[in-house]
Amino acid sequence: MQKYLHPFEAVFSKKKQVNKPDTPRFLSSLLPILPTRRPLIYEDGLVTLSVISHGHGDVITGLLEDIARCKPKRLAQIVITLNLSEARPEVPLGFDLPIHWCANPYPRGFGANHNAAFRYCDTEWFAVVNPDIRFDKDPFDALIDHAGIDFGLVGPRVLESDGRVADAARGLITPWEIIARRIKPRPPLRYPAWMAGMFLVIRSEAYKGVGGFDERFHLYCEDFDLCARVRLLGWPIGLSDEARVVHDARRASHDSPRHLFWHVCSLFMMWGSRSWWRYRRLLKKEVPNRVDPLKRTTMVQVRDTSGLEPIASSITDDAKAQTSSETSLTHH
């Protein structure tokens, strides 16, 4: 005897049969034993570090010694790219982090090398670090804590080897900005428009979203371009004063005509790019980005509030011209 179904039940029964086809028995028997592919990127708060050697074997060994001494708990793996024909740097005894070695058959640019290293990244964060960076305290923990769930890119406070604050957090690059910075130190920034590529920690989602570094830039301005495109994608960028590193700057463009030529070419290519003009319009809509040098207070933005709080400061005007402002949070 055929079972009677209410019209609504009959329709529902037909839909369920259509939307749920039978799985072949052979495939269903194999599913439990087939290997499960791990996700491309984990949301684990861990960091993959990328560093490039241009014959800097001894310098990279010093960086590895700092890592071995500080034992950053968020650092999961390191990718070391040998951009020249050179021997592998010496790894300190007892170094327990996995290292991926990449040897280039021919020299490649800054952005191309880090983009290739990103293929090894399956962590939530990707760090771009110069080989001549030094630190005596784990900077990654403070940077990731500062980033939270909001930031797409964060950087530490960078100091020169003599203790001065490095000019690593800057405003929009313009011809006038370059000339003014050479003539007279400018007041510190509230919100850096970009941070130099000597030490950047980028959220892997943001890095993948913008397509990594633009490889058309050979050696200069690719860090500005990356920061600009991360901002234009909707991610804030921030500077953490809790994380501090030391950078022994080697500005070859000041001495080498070839590097100077590359630098000038990169500047003109950047000023002709669509992202520079879009970023310029975005920054014009934001609040004034300089601290008044005549005032004895600087302003920092607190993450959980929408206003600015004055922080008392006892430093002189000349010293303030060399230091960057405190933690920055840029707006969409």
PDB file of C-alpha atoms in Angstrom, residues 92-291:
ATOM      1  CA  PRO A  92      74.301  28.863  15.886  1.00  0.00           C
ATOM      2  CA  LEU A  93      74.525  25.601  17.813  1.00  0.00           C
ATOM      3  CA  GLY A  94      71.206  24.540  19.290  1.00  0.00           C
ATOM      4  CA  PHE A  95      69.162  26.659  16.868  1.00  0.00           C
ATOM      5  CA  ASP A  96      65.852  24.777  16.824  1.00  0.00           C
ATOM      6  CA  LEU A  97      63.699  26.732  14.337  1.00  0.00           C
ATOM      7  CA  PRO A  98      63.207  25.254  10.857  1.00  0.00           C
ATOM      8  CA  ILE A  99      65.080  27.124   8.105  1.00  0.00           C
ATOM      9  CA  HIS A 100      64.177  27.014   4.411  1.00  0.00           C
ATOM     10  CA  TRP A 101      67.163  27.812   2.175  1.00  0.00           C
ATOM     11  CA  CYS A 102      66.560  29.407  -1.244  1.00  0.00           C
ATOM     12  CA  ALA A 103      69.541  29.848  -3.600  1.00  0.00           C
ATOM     13  CA  ASN A 104      68.943  32.077  -6.617  1.00  0.00           C
ATOM     14  CA  PRO A 105      70.611  31.179  -9.920  1.00  0.00           C
ATOM     15  CA  TYR A 106      70.883  34.933 -10.561  1.00  0.00           C
ATOM     16  CA  PRO A 107      70.317  38.037  -8.388  1.00  0.00           C
ATOM     17  CA  ARG A 108      66.717  39.137  -8.000  1.00  0.00           C
ATOM     18  CA  GLY A 109      65.122  42.279  -6.595  1.00  0.00           C
ATOM     19  CA  PHE A 110      63.991  42.913  -3.024  1.00  0.00           C
ATOM     20  CA  GLY A 111      60.307  42.384  -3.750  1.00  0.00           C
ATOM     21  CA  ALA A 112      60.799  39.348  -5.994  1.00  0.00           C
ATOM     22  CA  ASN A 113      62.848  37.581  -3.309  1.00  0.00           C
ATOM     23  CA  HIS A 114      60.317  38.154  -0.550  1.00  0.00           C
ATOM     24  CA  ASN A 115      57.430  37.164  -2.814  1.00  0.00           C
ATOM     25  CA  ALA A 116      59.208  33.881  -3.519  1.00  0.00           C
ATOM     26  CA  ALA A 117      59.788  33.374   0.221  1.00  0.00           C
ATOM     27  CA  PHE A 118      56.078  33.934   0.892  1.00  0.00           C
ATOM     28  CA  ARG A 119      55.359  30.612  -0.821  1.00  0.00           C
ATOM     29  CA  TYR A 120      56.693  28.926   2.314  1.00  0.00           C
ATOM     30  CA  CYS A 121      54.389  30.942   4.572  1.00  0.00           C
ATOM     31  CA  ASP A 122      51.489  29.066   6.150  1.00  0.00           C
ATOM     32  CA  THR A 123      51.344  31.271   9.260  1.00  0.00           C
ATOM     33  CA  GLU A 124      49.092  34.203  10.033  1.00  0.00           C
ATOM     34  CA  TRP A 125      51.931  36.724   9.753  1.00  0.00           C
ATOM     35  CA  PHE A 126      54.820  37.249   7.341  1.00  0.00           C
ATOM     36  CA  ALA A 127      57.864  39.255   8.493  1.00  0.00           C
ATOM     37  CA  VAL A 128      60.231  41.031   6.112  1.00  0.00           C
ATOM     38  CA  VAL A 129      63.505  41.691   7.947  1.00  0.00           C
ATOM     39  CA  ASN A 130      66.870  43.079   6.834  1.00  0.00           C
ATOM     40  CA  PRO A 131      69.917  40.943   7.675  1.00  0.00           C
ATOM     41  CA  ASP A 132      71.538  43.780   9.655  1.00  0.00           C
ATOM     42  CA  ILE A 133      68.690  44.034  12.179  1.00  0.00           C
ATOM     43  CA  ARG A 134      69.593  43.397  15.818  1.00  0.00           C
ATOM     44  CA  PHE A 135      67.489  43.081  18.965  1.00  0.00           C
ATOM     45  CA  ASP A 136      68.034  42.013  22.564  1.00  0.00           C
ATOM     46  CA  LYS A 137      64.334  41.477  23.310  1.00  0.00           C
ATOM     47  CA  ASP A 138      61.664  39.562  21.381  1.00  0.00           C
ATOM     48  CA  PRO A 139      59.945  42.157  19.121  1.00  0.00           C
ATOM     49  CA  PHE A 140      57.378  39.811  17.562  1.00  0.00           C
ATOM     50  CA  ASP A 141      55.238  39.298  20.643  1.00  0.00           C
ATOM     51  CA  ALA A 142      54.724  43.032  21.157  1.00  0.00           C
ATOM     52  CA  LEU A 143      54.027  43.583  17.448  1.00  0.00           C
ATOM     53  CA  ILE A 144      51.389  40.855  17.167  1.00  0.00           C
ATOM     54  CA  ASP A 145      49.727  41.956  20.404  1.00  0.00           C
ATOM     55  CA  HIS A 146      49.636  45.536  19.105  1.00  0.00           C
ATOM     56  CA  ALA A 147      48.182  44.421  15.766  1.00  0.00           C
ATOM     57  CA  GLY A 148      45.261  42.525  17.304  1.00  0.00           C
ATOM     58  CA  ILE A 149      42.585  41.847  14.720  1.00  0.00           C
ATOM     59  CA  ASP A 150      42.653  45.337  13.199  1.00  0.00           C
ATOM     60  CA  PHE A 151      46.030  45.959  11.609  1.00  0.00           C
ATOM     61  CA  GLY A 152      47.198  44.618   8.285  1.00  0.00           C
ATOM     62  CA  LEU A 153      50.796  45.742   8.759  1.00  0.00           C
ATOM     63  CA  VAL A 154      52.843  46.735  11.801  1.00  0.00           C
ATOM     64  CA  GLY A 155      56.403  47.833  12.405  1.00  0.00           C
ATOM     65  CA  PRO A 156      58.653  48.358  15.435  1.00  0.00           C
ATOM     66  CA  ARG A 157      60.463  51.434  16.618  1.00  0.00           C
ATOM     67  CA  VAL A 158      63.782  51.344  14.730  1.00  0.00           C
ATOM     68  CA  LEU A 159      66.943  52.757  16.273  1.00  0.00           C
ATOM     69  CA  GLU A 160      70.281  53.502  14.665  1.00  0.00           C
ATOM     70  CA  SER A 161      73.400  51.794  15.994  1.00  0.00           C
ATOM     71  CA  ASP A 162      74.307  54.987  17.912  1.00  0.00           C
ATOM     72  CA  GLY A 163      70.920  55.051  19.683  1.00  0.00           C
ATOM     73  CA  ARG A 164      69.210  57.702  17.558  1.00  0.00           C
ATOM     74  CA  VAL A 165      65.690  57.036  16.297  1.00  0.00           C
ATOM     75  CA  ALA A 166      65.875  55.985  12.659  1.00  0.00           C
ATOM     76  CA  ASP A 167      63.808  57.719  10.006  1.00  0.00           C
ATOM     77  CA  ALA A 168      61.786  54.571   9.358  1.00  0.00           C
ATOM     78  CA  ALA A 169      58.183  55.793   9.808  1.00  0.00           C
ATOM     79  CA  ARG A 170      57.410  58.500   7.298  1.00  0.00           C
ATOM     80  CA  GLY A 171      54.752  60.472   5.477  1.00  0.00           C
ATOM     81  CA  LEU A 172      53.772  60.501   1.824  1.00  0.00           C
ATOM     82  CA  ILE A 173      56.857  60.573  -0.414  1.00  0.00           C
ATOM     83  CA  THR A 174      56.866  63.740  -2.520  1.00  0.00           C
ATOM     84  CA  PRO A 175      59.719  65.706  -4.119  1.00  0.00           C
ATOM     85  CA  TRP A 176      59.264  68.418  -1.504  1.00  0.00           C
ATOM     86  CA  GLU A 177      59.253  65.874   1.333  1.00  0.00           C
ATOM     87  CA  ILE A 178      62.583  64.452   0.141  1.00  0.00           C
ATOM     88  CA  ILE A 179      64.185  67.905  -0.119  1.00  0.00           C
ATOM     89  CA  ALA A 180      62.762  69.128   3.211  1.00  0.00           C
ATOM     90  CA  ARG A 181      63.998  66.022   5.006  1.00  0.00           C
ATOM     91  CA  ARG A 182      67.535  66.724   3.764  1.00  0.00           C
ATOM     92  CA  ILE A 183      67.452  70.402   4.737  1.00  0.00           C
ATOM     93  CA  LYS A 184      65.885  70.217   8.192  1.00  0.00           C
ATOM     94  CA  PRO A 185      64.476  67.433  10.382  1.00  0.00           C
ATOM     95  CA  ARG A 186      60.698  67.551  10.321  1.00  0.00           C
ATOM     96  CA  PRO A 187      58.344  67.217  13.300  1.00  0.00           C
ATOM     97  CA  PRO A 188      57.343  63.658  14.183  1.00  0.00           C
ATOM     98  CA  LEU A 189      54.354  61.955  12.620  1.00  0.00           C
ATOM     99  CA  ARG A 190      51.175  61.043  14.427  1.00  0.00           C
ATOM    100  CA  TYR A 191      50.283  58.431  11.827  1.00  0.00           C
ATOM    101  CA  PRO A 192      53.007  57.055   9.541  1.00  0.00           C
ATOM    102  CA  ALA A 193      51.866  56.792   5.948  1.00  0.00           C
ATOM    103  CA  TRP A 194      54.401  54.019   5.439  1.00  0.00           C
ATOM    104  CA  MET A 195      57.290  52.275   7.160  1.00  0.00           C
ATOM    105  CA  ALA A 196      60.650  51.319   5.725  1.00  0.00           C
ATOM    106  CA  GLY A 197      61.121  47.708   4.664  1.00  0.00           C
ATOM    107  CA  MET A 198      63.954  47.025   7.098  1.00  0.00           C
ATOM    108  CA  PHE A 199      61.431  45.409   9.478  1.00  0.00           C
ATOM    109  CA  LEU A 200      57.793  44.878   8.543  1.00  0.00           C
ATOM    110  CA  VAL A 201      55.295  42.349   9.872  1.00  0.00           C
ATOM    111  CA  ILE A 202      52.410  41.872   7.429  1.00  0.00           C
ATOM    112  CA  ARG A 203      49.234  39.909   7.932  1.00  0.00           C
ATOM    113  CA  SER A 204      49.378  37.061   5.408  1.00  0.00           C
ATOM    114  CA  GLU A 205      45.787  37.742   4.340  1.00  0.00           C
ATOM    115  CA  ALA A 206      46.684  41.346   3.515  1.00  0.00           C
ATOM    116  CA  TYR A 207      49.940  40.374   1.794  1.00  0.00           C
ATOM    117  CA  LYS A 208      48.113  37.863  -0.370  1.00  0.00           C
ATOM    118  CA  GLY A 209      45.267  40.317  -0.972  1.00  0.00           C
ATOM    119  CA  VAL A 210      47.548  42.951  -2.528  1.00  0.00           C
ATOM    120  CA  GLY A 211      49.642  40.389  -4.396  1.00  0.00           C
ATOM    121  CA  GLY A 212      52.808  40.966  -2.361  1.00  0.00           C
ATOM    122  CA  PHE A 213      55.510  43.406  -3.403  1.00  0.00           C
ATOM    123  CA  ASP A 214      55.379  44.963  -6.847  1.00  0.00           C
ATOM    124  CA  GLU A 215      58.387  43.359  -8.535  1.00  0.00           C
ATOM    125  CA  ARG A 216      58.716  46.208 -11.023  1.00  0.00           C
ATOM    126  CA  PHE A 217      60.486  48.128  -8.244  1.00  0.00           C
ATOM    127  CA  HIS A 218      64.014  46.743  -8.254  1.00  0.00           C
ATOM    128  CA  LEU A 219      65.402  47.934  -4.935  1.00  0.00           C
ATOM    129  CA  TYR A 220      63.645  51.086  -3.679  1.00  0.00           C
ATOM    130  CA  CYS A 221      60.085  52.356  -2.997  1.00  0.00           C
ATOM    131  CA  GLU A 222      58.544  48.870  -2.944  1.00  0.00           C
ATOM    132  CA  ASP A 223      58.041  49.213   0.827  1.00  0.00           C
ATOM    133  CA  PHE A 224      56.067  52.443   0.363  1.00  0.00           C
ATOM    134  CA  ASP A 225      54.053  50.871  -2.441  1.00  0.00           C
ATOM    135  CA  LEU A 226      53.190  47.834  -0.304  1.00  0.00           C
ATOM    136  CA  CYS A 227      52.073  49.988   2.651  1.00  0.00           C
ATOM    137  CA  ALA A 228      49.968  52.156   0.348  1.00  0.00           C
ATOM    138  CA  ARG A 229      48.200  49.206  -1.256  1.00  0.00           C
ATOM    139  CA  VAL A 230      47.568  47.552   2.133  1.00  0.00           C
ATOM    140  CA  ARG A 231      45.917  50.789   3.310  1.00  0.00           C
ATOM    141  CA  LEU A 232      43.916  51.111   0.102  1.00  0.00           C
ATOM    142  CA  LEU A 233      42.700  47.547   0.584  1.00  0.00           C
ATOM    143  CA  GLY A 234      41.165  48.675   3.886  1.00  0.00           C
ATOM    144  CA  TRP A 235      43.765  47.523   6.425  1.00  0.00           C
ATOM    145  CA  PRO A 236      45.193  50.043   8.923  1.00  0.00           C
ATOM    146  CA  ILE A 237      48.960  50.098   9.449  1.00  0.00           C
ATOM    147  CA  GLY A 238      50.569  50.809  12.808  1.00  0.00           C
ATOM    148  CA  LEU A 239      53.804  51.540  14.618  1.00  0.00           C
ATOM    149  CA  SER A 240      54.462  49.858  17.965  1.00  0.00           C
ATOM    150  CA  ASP A 241      56.738  51.618  20.436  1.00  0.00           C
ATOM    151  CA  GLU A 242      56.861  48.521  22.640  1.00  0.00           C
ATOM    152  CA  ALA A 243      58.892  46.643  20.023  1.00  0.00           C
ATOM    153  CA  ARG A 244      62.361  48.050  19.376  1.00  0.00           C
ATOM    154  CA  VAL A 245      65.109  46.916  17.028  1.00  0.00           C
ATOM    155  CA  VAL A 246      68.479  48.307  15.951  1.00  0.00           C
ATOM    156  CA  HIS A 247      69.367  48.797  12.296  1.00  0.00           C
ATOM    157  CA  ASP A 248      72.899  49.361  10.994  1.00  0.00           C
ATOM    158  CA  ALA A 249      71.799  51.357   7.932  1.00  0.00           C
ATOM    159  CA  ARG A 250      73.740  50.799   4.722  1.00  0.00           C
ATOM    160  CA  ARG A 251      72.441  53.370   2.280  1.00  0.00           C
ATOM    161  CA  ALA A 252      74.266  52.393  -0.874  1.00  0.00           C
ATOM    162  CA  SER A 253      72.338  54.966  -2.934  1.00  0.00           C
ATOM    163  CA  HIS A 254      74.358  57.707  -1.232  1.00  0.00           C
ATOM    164  CA  ASP A 255      77.644  56.275  -2.529  1.00  0.00           C
ATOM    165  CA  SER A 256      76.984  54.131  -5.616  1.00  0.00           C
ATOM    166  CA  PRO A 257      75.912  55.779  -8.902  1.00  0.00           C
ATOM    167  CA  ARG A 258      74.152  52.564  -9.912  1.00  0.00           C
ATOM    168  CA  HIS A 259      72.088  52.423  -6.706  1.00  0.00           C
ATOM    169  CA  LEU A 260      71.328  56.128  -7.011  1.00  0.00           C
ATOM    170  CA  PHE A 261      70.077  55.521 -10.557  1.00  0.00           C
ATOM    171  CA  TRP A 262      67.828  52.673  -9.339  1.00  0.00           C
ATOM    172  CA  HIS A 263      66.535  54.901  -6.546  1.00  0.00           C
ATOM    173  CA  VAL A 264      65.635  57.764  -8.889  1.00  0.00           C
ATOM    174  CA  CYS A 265      63.966  55.399 -11.384  1.00  0.00           C
ATOM    175  CA  SER A 266      61.895  53.845  -8.584  1.00  0.00           C
ATOM    176  CA  LEU A 267      60.790  57.271  -7.371  1.00  0.00           C
ATOM    177  CA  PHE A 268      59.526  58.321 -10.808  1.00  0.00           C
ATOM    178  CA  MET A 269      57.782  54.976 -11.309  1.00  0.00           C
ATOM    179  CA  MET A 270      56.112  55.343  -7.892  1.00  0.00           C
ATOM    180  CA  TRP A 271      54.922  58.901  -8.597  1.00  0.00           C
ATOM    181  CA  GLY A 272      53.451  57.696 -11.887  1.00  0.00           C
ATOM    182  CA  SER A 273      51.590  54.792 -10.299  1.00  0.00           C
ATOM    183  CA  ARG A 274      47.848  54.761  -9.714  1.00  0.00           C
ATOM    184  CA  SER A 275      48.299  53.579  -6.125  1.00  0.00           C
ATOM    185  CA  TRP A 276      50.405  56.666  -5.210  1.00  0.00           C
ATOM    186  CA  TRP A 277      47.729  59.073  -6.444  1.00  0.00           C
ATOM    187  CA  ARG A 278      44.915  57.124  -4.766  1.00  0.00           C
ATOM    188  CA  TYR A 279      46.864  57.007  -1.509  1.00  0.00           C
ATOM    189  CA  ARG A 280      47.564  60.725  -1.725  1.00  0.00           C
ATOM    190  CA  ARG A 281      43.816  61.414  -1.961  1.00  0.00           C
ATOM    191  CA  LEU A 282      43.174  59.102   0.994  1.00  0.00           C
ATOM    192  CA  LEU A 283      45.766  60.808   3.203  1.00  0.00           C
ATOM    193  CA  LYS A 284      44.390  64.261   2.378  1.00  0.00           C
ATOM    194  CA  LYS A 285      41.058  63.250   3.918  1.00  0.00           C
ATOM    195  CA  GLU A 286      42.677  62.393   7.241  1.00  0.00           C
ATOM    196  CA  VAL A 287      43.612  64.616  10.155  1.00  0.00           C
ATOM    197  CA  PRO A 288      46.802  66.730  10.052  1.00  0.00           C
ATOM    198  CA  ASN A 289      49.731  64.358  10.339  1.00  0.00           C
ATOM    199  CA  ARG A 290      52.324  66.506  12.090  1.00  0.00           C
ATOM    200  CA  VAL A 291      52.795  67.343  15.755  1.00  0.00           C
TER     201      VAL A 291
END
